[in-house]
PDB file of C-alpha atoms in Angstrom:
ATOM      1  CA  MET A 144      -5.156  -9.413  78.261  1.00 47.00           C
ATOM      2  CA  PRO A 145      -2.694 -10.958  75.549  1.00 49.00           C
ATOM      3  CA  TRP A 146      -1.419  -8.574  72.776  1.00 46.00           C
ATOM      4  CA  SER A 147      -2.544  -8.795  69.323  1.00 50.00           C
ATOM      5  CA  PRO A 148      -1.508  -7.065  66.085  1.00 52.00           C
ATOM      6  CA  GLY A 149      -4.625  -4.999  66.117  1.00 50.00           C
ATOM      7  CA  SER A 150      -4.017  -3.416  69.416  1.00 50.00           C
ATOM      8  CA  SER A 151      -3.228   0.316  69.524  1.00 50.00           C
ATOM      9  CA  SER A 152      -0.210  -0.143  71.715  1.00 53.00           C
ATOM     10  CA  ALA A 153       2.469  -3.009  72.703  1.00 50.00           C
ATOM     11  CA  PRO A 154       2.730  -4.213  75.995  1.00 55.00           C
ATOM     12  CA  THR A 155       4.802  -2.370  78.271  1.00 55.00           C
ATOM     13  CA  GLY A 156       7.334  -5.068  78.786  1.00 55.00           C
ATOM     14  CA  ASP A 157       7.950  -5.179  75.100  1.00 59.00           C
ATOM     15  CA  LYS A 158       8.458  -1.320  75.027  1.00 57.00           C
ATOM     16  CA  ASP A 159      11.162  -1.750  77.768  1.00 58.00           C
ATOM     17  CA  ASP A 160      12.830  -4.275  75.827  1.00 59.00           C
ATOM     18  CA  ILE A 161      13.020  -2.300  72.604  1.00 55.00           C
ATOM     19  CA  LYS A 162      14.354   0.584  74.754  1.00 54.00           C
ATOM     20  CA  THR A 163      16.819  -1.561  76.466  1.00 57.00           C
ATOM     21  CA  LYS A 164      18.198  -2.870  72.879  1.00 53.00           C
ATOM     22  CA  LEU A 165      18.265   0.611  71.583  1.00 49.00           C
ATOM     23  CA  LEU A 166      20.194   2.025  74.695  1.00 52.00           C
ATOM     24  CA  SER A 167      22.549  -1.012  74.443  1.00 61.00           C
ATOM     25  CA  TRP A 168      23.365  -0.282  70.815  1.00 56.00           C
ATOM     26  CA  THR A 169      24.046   3.317  71.423  1.00 59.00           C
ATOM     27  CA  ASP A 170      26.165   2.777  74.700  1.00 63.00           C
ATOM     28  CA  PRO A 171      29.346   2.002  72.671  1.00 66.00           C
ATOM     29  CA  ILE A 172      29.009   5.148  70.671  1.00 61.00           C
ATOM     30  CA  ARG A 173      28.389   7.437  73.904  1.00 64.00           C
ATOM     31  CA  VAL A 174      31.356   5.659  75.645  1.00 62.00           C
ATOM     32  CA  HIS A 175      33.691   6.188  72.715  1.00 59.00           C
ATOM     33  CA  PHE A 176      32.920   9.881  72.409  1.00 60.00           C
ATOM     34  CA  HIS A 177      33.090  10.412  76.158  1.00 63.00           C
ATOM     35  CA  GLU A 178      36.668   9.609  76.115  1.00 61.00           C
ATOM     36  CA  GLY A 179      38.580  12.639  75.086  1.00 58.00           C
ATOM     37  CA  GLU A 180      41.266  11.184  73.043  1.00 59.00           C
ATOM     38  CA  ASN A 181      38.608   9.677  70.696  1.00 58.00           C
ATOM     39  CA  TRP A 182      37.260  12.877  69.527  1.00 59.00           C
ATOM     40  CA  ILE A 183      39.915  15.463  70.342  1.00 68.00           C
ATOM     41  CA  ALA A 184      42.422  14.068  67.750  1.00 66.00           C
ATOM     42  CA  PRO A 185      40.096  13.989  64.654  1.00 67.00           C
ATOM     43  CA  VAL A 186      38.905  17.598  65.603  1.00 67.00           C
ATOM     44  CA  ILE A 187      42.586  18.904  65.666  1.00 69.00           C
ATOM     45  CA  ALA A 188      43.445  16.917  62.409  1.00 66.00           C
ATOM     46  CA  ALA A 189      40.478  18.629  60.694  1.00 66.00           C
ATOM     47  CA  GLY A 190      41.448  21.937  61.929  1.00 67.00           C
ATOM     48  CA  VAL A 191      45.084  21.438  60.993  1.00 64.00           C
ATOM     49  CA  THR A 192      43.888  20.469  57.575  1.00 63.00           C
ATOM     50  CA  VAL A 193      41.810  23.509  57.165  1.00 57.00           C
ATOM     51  CA  GLY A 194      44.513  25.784  58.411  1.00 56.00           C
ATOM     52  CA  LEU A 195      47.147  24.300  56.040  1.00 47.00           C
ATOM     53  CA  TRP A 196      44.698  24.608  53.111  1.00 47.00           C
ATOM     54  CA  THR A 197      43.876  28.094  53.985  1.00 51.00           C
ATOM     55  CA  PHE A 198      47.755  29.279  54.309  1.00 46.00           C
ATOM     56  CA  TYR A 199      48.371  27.375  50.948  1.00 45.00           C
ATOM     57  CA  GLN A 200      45.498  29.554  49.288  1.00 48.00           C
ATOM     58  CA  THR A 201      46.843  32.604  51.000  1.00 55.00           C
ATOM     59  CA  TYR A 202      50.405  32.527  50.819  1.00 58.00           C
ATOM     60  CA  LEU A 203      51.743  29.651  48.683  1.00 70.00           C
ATOM     61  CA  ARG A 204      49.242  29.381  45.825  1.00 88.00           C
ATOM     62  CA  ARG A 205      50.871  30.633  42.630  1.00 94.00           C
ATOM     63  CA  ILE A 206      49.228  33.614  40.763  1.00 96.00           C
ATOM     64  CA  PRO A 207      49.720  32.873  36.880  1.00 96.00           C
ATOM     65  CA  SER A 208      48.234  36.090  35.329  1.00 96.00           C
ATOM     66  CA  SER A 209      46.766  39.551  36.314  1.00 95.00           C
ATOM     67  CA  ALA A 210      43.313  37.934  35.829  1.00 94.00           C
ATOM     68  CA  HIS A 211      44.009  35.761  38.964  1.00 94.00           C
ATOM     69  CA  VAL A 212      44.830  38.532  41.170  1.00 95.00           C
ATOM     70  CA  SER A 213      41.833  39.087  43.465  1.00 91.00           C
ATOM     71  CA  PRO A 214      40.591  42.356  44.498  1.00 91.00           C
ATOM     72  CA  ARG A 215      41.299  41.529  48.031  1.00 89.00           C
ATOM     73  CA  TYR A 216      45.005  41.688  47.205  1.00 90.00           C
ATOM     74  CA  PHE A 217      44.705  45.487  46.397  1.00 94.00           C
ATOM     75  CA  HIS A 218      46.258  47.661  49.256  1.00 92.00           C
ATOM     76  CA  ARG A 219      46.657  44.605  51.581  1.00 92.00           C
ATOM     77  CA  ARG A 220      49.015  42.135  49.788  1.00 92.00           C
ATOM     78  CA  SER A 221      52.089  41.812  47.770  1.00 95.00           C
ATOM     79  CA  LEU A 222      53.531  39.504  44.986  1.00 97.00           C
ATOM     80  CA  PHE A 223      57.077  38.118  45.184  1.00 97.00           C
ATOM     81  CA  GLY A 224      58.702  36.868  41.775  1.00 97.00           C
ATOM     82  CA  LYS A 225      61.137  36.859  39.217  1.00 98.00           C
ATOM     83  CA  VAL A 226      61.289  39.652  36.323  1.00 98.00           C
ATOM     84  CA  THR A 227      61.018  37.761  33.122  1.00 98.00           C
ATOM     85  CA  SER A 228      60.905  40.655  30.724  1.00 97.00           C
ATOM     86  CA  VAL A 229      61.026  44.434  30.661  1.00 98.00           C
ATOM     87  CA  GLY A 230      58.445  45.978  28.107  1.00 95.00           C
ATOM     88  CA  ASP A 231      59.416  49.684  28.429  1.00 95.00           C
ATOM     89  CA  GLY A 232      60.632  52.054  30.929  1.00 96.00           C
ATOM     90  CA  ASP A 233      57.879  51.381  33.592  1.00 96.00           C
ATOM     91  CA  GLY A 234      56.558  48.099  32.804  1.00 97.00           C
ATOM     92  CA  PHE A 235      57.615  44.510  33.141  1.00 98.00           C
ATOM     93  CA  HIS A 236      56.461  40.988  33.433  1.00 98.00           C
ATOM     94  CA  LEU A 237      56.642  38.947  36.880  1.00 98.00           C
ATOM     95  CA  TYR A 238      56.664  35.162  37.482  1.00 98.00           C
ATOM     96  CA  HIS A 239      55.218  34.832  40.793  1.00 97.00           C
ATOM     97  CA  THR A 240      57.203  32.575  43.000  1.00 97.00           C
ATOM     98  CA  PRO A 241      55.152  32.545  46.518  1.00 95.00           C
ATOM     99  CA  GLY A 242      57.287  31.726  49.358  1.00 92.00           C
ATOM    100  CA  GLY A 243      60.522  32.282  47.453  1.00 92.00           C
ATOM    101  CA  ARG A 244      63.437  30.026  48.344  1.00 91.00           C
ATOM    102  CA  LEU A 245      61.600  28.597  51.330  1.00 90.00           C
ATOM    103  CA  ALA A 246      59.100  27.192  49.202  1.00 90.00           C
ATOM    104  CA  GLY A 247      61.631  25.628  46.923  1.00 92.00           C
ATOM    105  CA  TRP A 248      61.898  28.092  44.207  1.00 93.00           C
ATOM    106  CA  GLY A 249      65.353  28.099  42.660  1.00 88.00           C
ATOM    107  CA  TRP A 250      66.547  24.647  43.811  1.00 91.00           C
ATOM    108  CA  LEU A 251      63.414  22.368  43.977  1.00 91.00           C
ATOM    109  CA  ARG A 252      61.164  24.347  41.580  1.00 92.00           C
ATOM    110  CA  ARG A 253      62.426  26.218  38.554  1.00 93.00           C
ATOM    111  CA  VAL A 254      61.325  29.469  36.933  1.00 95.00           C
ATOM    112  CA  PRO A 255      60.759  28.826  33.123  1.00 95.00           C
ATOM    113  CA  GLU A 256      62.889  30.644  30.761  1.00 93.00           C
ATOM    114  CA  LEU A 257      61.607  29.980  27.287  1.00 95.00           C
ATOM    115  CA  LYS A 258      58.936  32.365  25.912  1.00 94.00           C
ATOM    116  CA  LYS A 259      56.552  29.459  25.190  1.00 94.00           C
ATOM    117  CA  GLU A 260      56.813  28.348  28.733  1.00 96.00           C
ATOM    118  CA  LEU A 261      56.046  31.808  30.136  1.00 97.00           C
ATOM    119  CA  LYS A 262      53.232  32.415  27.772  1.00 95.00           C
ATOM    120  CA  GLY A 263      50.159  33.158  30.000  1.00 95.00           C
ATOM    121  CA  GLN A 264      52.141  32.511  33.165  1.00 97.00           C
ATOM    122  CA  THR A 265      53.248  35.886  34.195  1.00 98.00           C
ATOM    123  CA  VAL A 266      51.616  39.129  35.726  1.00 98.00           C
ATOM    124  CA  PRO A 267      52.158  42.318  33.743  1.00 98.00           C
ATOM    125  CA  ILE A 268      53.276  45.092  36.291  1.00 98.00           C
ATOM    126  CA  ARG A 269      52.875  48.835  35.704  1.00 96.00           C
ATOM    127  CA  ILE A 270      55.274  50.581  38.176  1.00 96.00           C
ATOM    128  CA  ALA A 271      53.405  52.972  40.487  1.00 95.00           C
ATOM    129  CA  GLY A 272      53.625  56.630  40.964  1.00 94.00           C
ATOM    130  CA  VAL A 273      56.033  57.393  37.719  1.00 95.00           C
ATOM    131  CA  ASP A 274      55.764  57.715  34.052  1.00 95.00           C
ATOM    132  CA  ALA A 275      58.730  56.945  31.873  1.00 96.00           C
ATOM    133  CA  PRO A 276      59.064  58.466  28.418  1.00 96.00           C
ATOM    134  CA  GLU A 277      56.991  56.569  25.895  1.00 94.00           C
ATOM    135  CA  GLY A 278      58.359  54.192  23.230  1.00 92.00           C
ATOM    136  CA  GLY A 279      57.611  53.980  19.679  1.00 85.00           C
ATOM    137  CA  HIS A 280      54.507  51.695  20.084  1.00 78.00           C
ATOM    138  CA  PHE A 281      51.829  51.180  17.609  1.00 76.00           C
ATOM    139  CA  GLY A 282      53.623  53.397  14.803  1.00 79.00           C
ATOM    140  CA  ARG A 283      54.242  56.330  17.156  1.00 85.00           C
ATOM    141  CA  THR A 284      57.339  58.150  17.231  1.00 89.00           C
ATOM    142  CA  ALA A 285      59.363  57.376  20.470  1.00 93.00           C
ATOM    143  CA  GLN A 286      59.904  60.050  23.132  1.00 95.00           C
ATOM    144  CA  PRO A 287      63.408  61.157  23.907  1.00 94.00           C
ATOM    145  CA  PHE A 288      65.117  59.201  26.670  1.00 96.00           C
ATOM    146  CA  ALA A 289      62.484  56.369  26.213  1.00 96.00           C
ATOM    147  CA  ALA A 290      65.372  53.666  25.096  1.00 96.00           C
ATOM    148  CA  GLU A 291      67.489  54.934  27.945  1.00 97.00           C
ATOM    149  CA  ALA A 292      64.546  54.389  30.515  1.00 98.00           C
ATOM    150  CA  GLN A 293      63.914  50.909  29.214  1.00 97.00           C
ATOM    151  CA  LYS A 294      67.607  50.090  29.295  1.00 98.00           C
ATOM    152  CA  PHE A 295      67.865  51.266  32.943  1.00 98.00           C
ATOM    153  CA  LEU A 296      65.063  49.237  34.069  1.00 98.00           C
ATOM    154  CA  ASP A 297      66.259  46.185  32.122  1.00 97.00           C
ATOM    155  CA  SER A 298      69.638  46.415  33.799  1.00 97.00           C
ATOM    156  CA  PHE A 299      68.295  47.126  37.242  1.00 98.00           C
ATOM    157  CA  ILE A 300      65.536  44.273  37.658  1.00 98.00           C
ATOM    158  CA  LEU A 301      65.659  41.861  34.641  1.00 98.00           C
ATOM    159  CA  ASN A 302      65.997  38.452  36.063  1.00 96.00           C
ATOM    160  CA  ARG A 303      66.001  39.688  39.635  1.00 97.00           C
ATOM    161  CA  ARG A 304      63.598  38.810  42.412  1.00 97.00           C
ATOM    162  CA  VAL A 305      61.250  41.626  43.301  1.00 98.00           C
ATOM    163  CA  ARG A 306      58.415  42.428  45.663  1.00 97.00           C
ATOM    164  CA  ALA A 307      55.326  44.233  44.332  1.00 97.00           C
ATOM    165  CA  TYR A 308      52.986  45.891  46.498  1.00 96.00           C
ATOM    166  CA  VAL A 309      49.812  45.883  44.417  1.00 96.00           C
ATOM    167  CA  TRP A 310      47.394  48.885  44.430  1.00 94.00           C
ATOM    168  CA  ARG A 311      45.054  48.284  41.445  1.00 93.00           C
ATOM    169  CA  ARG A 312      44.402  46.919  38.031  1.00 93.00           C
ATOM    170  CA  ASP A 313      44.644  49.522  35.094  1.00 92.00           C
ATOM    171  CA  GLN A 314      42.711  49.575  31.768  1.00 90.00           C
ATOM    172  CA  TYR A 315      45.478  47.590  30.042  1.00 91.00           C
ATOM    173  CA  ASP A 316      44.838  44.863  32.611  1.00 95.00           C
ATOM    174  CA  ARG A 317      48.264  45.339  34.256  1.00 96.00           C
ATOM    175  CA  ILE A 318      49.003  45.482  37.870  1.00 96.00           C
ATOM    176  CA  VAL A 319      49.915  48.765  39.212  1.00 95.00           C
ATOM    177  CA  ALA A 320      52.417  48.262  42.034  1.00 96.00           C
ATOM    178  CA  THR A 321      55.224  49.752  43.962  1.00 96.00           C
ATOM    179  CA  VAL A 322      58.100  47.667  43.197  1.00 98.00           C
ATOM    180  CA  TYR A 323      61.312  46.880  45.404  1.00 98.00           C
ATOM    181  CA  VAL A 324      64.487  45.060  44.625  1.00 98.00           C
ATOM    182  CA  ARG A 325      67.444  44.236  46.606  1.00 96.00           C
ATOM    183  CA  ARG A 326      70.839  45.208  44.841  1.00 92.00           C
ATOM    184  CA  PRO A 327      74.439  44.626  45.471  1.00 89.00           C
ATOM    185  CA  PRO A 328      76.739  45.399  47.187  1.00 86.00           C
ATOM    186  CA  PHE A 329      74.838  45.383  50.441  1.00 83.00           C
ATOM    187  CA  PHE A 330      71.509  44.106  48.952  1.00 89.00           C
ATOM    188  CA  VAL A 331      69.729  47.118  50.253  1.00 94.00           C
ATOM    189  CA  ARG A 332      66.027  47.407  49.292  1.00 96.00           C
ATOM    190  CA  LYS A 333      65.575  49.842  46.544  1.00 97.00           C
ATOM    191  CA  ASP A 334      62.497  51.334  45.425  1.00 97.00           C
ATOM    192  CA  VAL A 335      62.326  50.912  41.577  1.00 98.00           C
ATOM    193  CA  SER A 336      60.225  54.024  40.970  1.00 97.00           C
ATOM    194  CA  MET A 337      62.364  56.285  43.102  1.00 97.00           C
ATOM    195  CA  GLU A 338      65.375  55.071  41.182  1.00 98.00           C
ATOM    196  CA  LEU A 339      63.838  55.821  37.740  1.00 98.00           C
ATOM    197  CA  VAL A 340      62.955  59.442  39.247  1.00 98.00           C
ATOM    198  CA  LYS A 341      66.382  59.902  40.422  1.00 98.00           C
ATOM    199  CA  GLN A 342      68.128  59.124  37.252  1.00 97.00           C
ATOM    200  CA  GLY A 343      65.674  61.572  35.368  1.00 97.00           C
ATOM    201  CA  LEU A 344      64.184  58.800  33.309  1.00 98.00           C
ATOM    202  CA  ALA A 345      60.697  59.097  34.747  1.00 97.00           C
ATOM    203  CA  ALA A 346      58.399  61.959  35.767  1.00 95.00           C
ATOM    204  CA  THR A 347      55.829  61.348  38.731  1.00 94.00           C
ATOM    205  CA  TYR A 348      52.302  60.726  37.773  1.00 90.00           C
ATOM    206  CA  GLU A 349      50.280  63.675  36.621  1.00 86.00           C
ATOM    207  CA  ALA A 350      46.846  64.514  37.681  1.00 73.00           C
ATOM    208  CA  LYS A 351      46.669  61.531  40.179  1.00 72.00           C
ATOM    209  CA  THR A 352      47.295  61.501  43.967  1.00 65.00           C
ATOM    210  CA  GLY A 353      47.419  59.156  46.882  1.00 63.00           C
ATOM    211  CA  ALA A 354      46.796  55.497  46.084  1.00 62.00           C
ATOM    212  CA  GLU A 355      48.238  55.940  42.692  1.00 77.00           C
ATOM    213  CA  PHE A 356      51.577  56.497  44.290  1.00 82.00           C
ATOM    214  CA  GLY A 357      51.319  53.854  47.075  1.00 81.00           C
ATOM    215  CA  GLY A 358      50.097  56.814  49.631  1.00 82.00           C
ATOM    216  CA  PRO A 359      50.710  60.474  50.231  1.00 86.00           C
ATOM    217  CA  SER A 360      54.201  60.202  51.670  1.00 89.00           C
ATOM    218  CA  LYS A 361      55.508  58.467  48.609  1.00 91.00           C
ATOM    219  CA  GLU A 362      53.956  60.911  46.376  1.00 91.00           C
ATOM    220  CA  ALA A 363      55.738  63.739  48.438  1.00 93.00           C
ATOM    221  CA  GLU A 364      58.972  61.657  48.187  1.00 96.00           C
ATOM    222  CA  TYR A 365      58.982  61.052  44.342  1.00 96.00           C
ATOM    223  CA  LYS A 366      58.016  64.863  43.604  1.00 95.00           C
ATOM    224  CA  ALA A 367      60.997  65.850  45.615  1.00 97.00           C
ATOM    225  CA  ALA A 368      63.237  63.691  43.784  1.00 97.00           C
ATOM    226  CA  GLU A 369      61.759  64.670  40.476  1.00 97.00           C
ATOM    227  CA  GLU A 370      62.662  68.338  41.369  1.00 96.00           C
ATOM    228  CA  LEU A 371      66.070  67.619  42.317  1.00 97.00           C
ATOM    229  CA  ALA A 372      66.726  65.621  39.177  1.00 96.00           C
ATOM    230  CA  ARG A 373      65.289  68.453  37.038  1.00 95.00           C
ATOM    231  CA  GLN A 374      67.469  70.975  38.658  1.00 94.00           C
ATOM    232  CA  LYS A 375      70.527  68.928  38.021  1.00 95.00           C
ATOM    233  CA  GLY A 376      69.383  68.355  34.355  1.00 94.00           C
ATOM    234  CA  LEU A 377      69.387  64.420  34.586  1.00 96.00           C
ATOM    235  CA  GLY A 378      68.017  62.225  31.952  1.00 96.00           C
ATOM    236  CA  MET A 379      65.316  63.841  30.178  1.00 95.00           C
ATOM    237  CA  TRP A 380      65.334  66.891  32.099  1.00 95.00           C
ATOM    238  CA  SER A 381      68.744  67.536  30.173  1.00 93.00           C
ATOM    239  CA  LEU A 382      66.546  68.810  27.327  1.00 91.00           C
ATOM    240  CA  GLU A 383      65.399  71.871  29.141  1.00 88.00           C
ATOM    241  CA  LYS A 384      68.745  73.229  29.645  1.00 78.00           C
ATOM    242  CA  GLY A 385      70.753  74.792  27.136  1.00 63.00           C
ATOM    243  CA  GLY A 386      74.696  74.171  26.547  1.00 52.00           C
ATOM    244  CA  GLY A 387      75.875  77.261  28.673  1.00 47.00           C
ATOM    245  CA  PHE A 388      79.149  78.777  28.208  1.00 48.00           C
ATOM    246  CA  PHE A 389      80.843  75.762  27.244  1.00 45.00           C
ATOM    247  CA  ASN A 390      78.472  74.626  24.626  1.00 53.00           C
ATOM    248  CA  PRO A 391      76.701  77.604  23.302  1.00 55.00           C
ATOM    249  CA  GLY A 392      75.280  75.899  20.384  1.00 54.00           C
ATOM    250  CA  LYS A 393      73.026  73.342  22.520  1.00 59.00           C
ATOM    251  CA  LYS A 394      69.580  75.314  22.845  1.00 61.00           C
ATOM    252  CA  ALA A 395      66.966  74.704  25.630  1.00 69.00           C
ATOM    253  CA  ARG A 396      63.985  73.013  24.589  1.00 74.00           C
ATOM    254  CA  GLU A 397      60.511  72.678  26.413  1.00 79.00           C
ATOM    255  CA  LEU A 398      60.143  69.081  27.452  1.00 86.00           C
ATOM    256  CA  GLU A 399      56.818  67.247  26.768  1.00 90.00           C
ATOM    257  CA  SER A 400      55.970  65.043  29.671  1.00 90.00           C
ATOM    258  CA  PRO A 401      54.766  61.600  29.016  1.00 91.00           C
ATOM    259  CA  MET A 402      51.275  62.435  30.013  1.00 91.00           C
ATOM    260  CA  ALA A 403      51.357  65.274  27.526  1.00 92.00           C
ATOM    261  CA  TYR A 404      52.771  63.164  24.882  1.00 92.00           C
ATOM    262  CA  LYS A 405      50.141  60.441  25.266  1.00 89.00           C
ATOM    263  CA  LYS A 406      47.140  62.990  25.264  1.00 90.00           C
ATOM    264  CA  ARG A 407      48.693  64.697  22.028  1.00 90.00           C
ATOM    265  CA  MET A 408      48.818  61.072  20.476  1.00 90.00           C
ATOM    266  CA  LYS A 409      45.403  60.165  21.267  1.00 88.00           C
ATOM    267  CA  LEU A 410      43.907  63.607  20.067  1.00 90.00           C
ATOM    268  CA  ALA A 411      45.930  63.011  16.703  1.00 88.00           C
ATOM    269  CA  GLU A 412      44.528  59.527  16.310  1.00 86.00           C
ATOM    270  CA  GLU A 413      40.873  60.677  17.212  1.00 87.00           C
ATOM    271  CA  GLN A 414      41.153  63.386  14.546  1.00 87.00           C
ATOM    272  CA  LYS A 415      42.643  60.976  12.007  1.00 83.00           C
ATOM    273  CA  THR A 416      39.900  58.480  12.525  1.00 82.00           C
ATOM    274  CA  LYS A 417      37.243  61.447  12.005  1.00 80.00           C
ATOM    275  CA  LEU A 418      38.807  61.997   8.231  1.00 70.00           C
TER     276      LEU A 418
END
């Protein structure tokens, strides 16, 4: 019986023709992807692209400020960069240079030097494990040896490249980190916190443990170095020692730790506000 438009089904022959046409249209596609070299290369290219992007985001992406330091960095990653300024005895600003010289920093890419160029482009770092004497901020009187601590840190790390192992973000939006710098003559890596403590220009953190130092072993090392500097009367610890036989006029005095100083200043300001 001849087929008509109103029929419920097309003749079998027509169905076979349609199926044959569909198969003939998809055959080139099936043949194309059946050959390994036609799909392996695009897959590899896509994988390499994703891998390179991930590598860039993880290791080569520059971090311009502390707000851009992801929590996943804490206790896992470090920041490598150039110290552009030293604010006090235990804090400085870091211009992040991921990849270092291998990534072109210093010969293909330059670190800005002008303040206006650096504005908003550096990470404030709070050196972990130690407290240097407090400077005269916000109208406060500076502690003894605050200037000496800042001068030492300035000479030790300013304009040098350092590696900062990050632990956390503090209440002032600074990144608390254990910092290392390579110094001549042999460019041995130096722990900046340890050097401050050994010079008697910083005390170890009070009422804090573990992660605040970069681990329990670091805490023990810093406290041992502090005790040695204290026994020798180095830096700020010299205030605790009298002049002895050769300088009897010099009287020993009780040293106020940086933490005690900050607590005293905070209490005085709170009392002043209540008046």
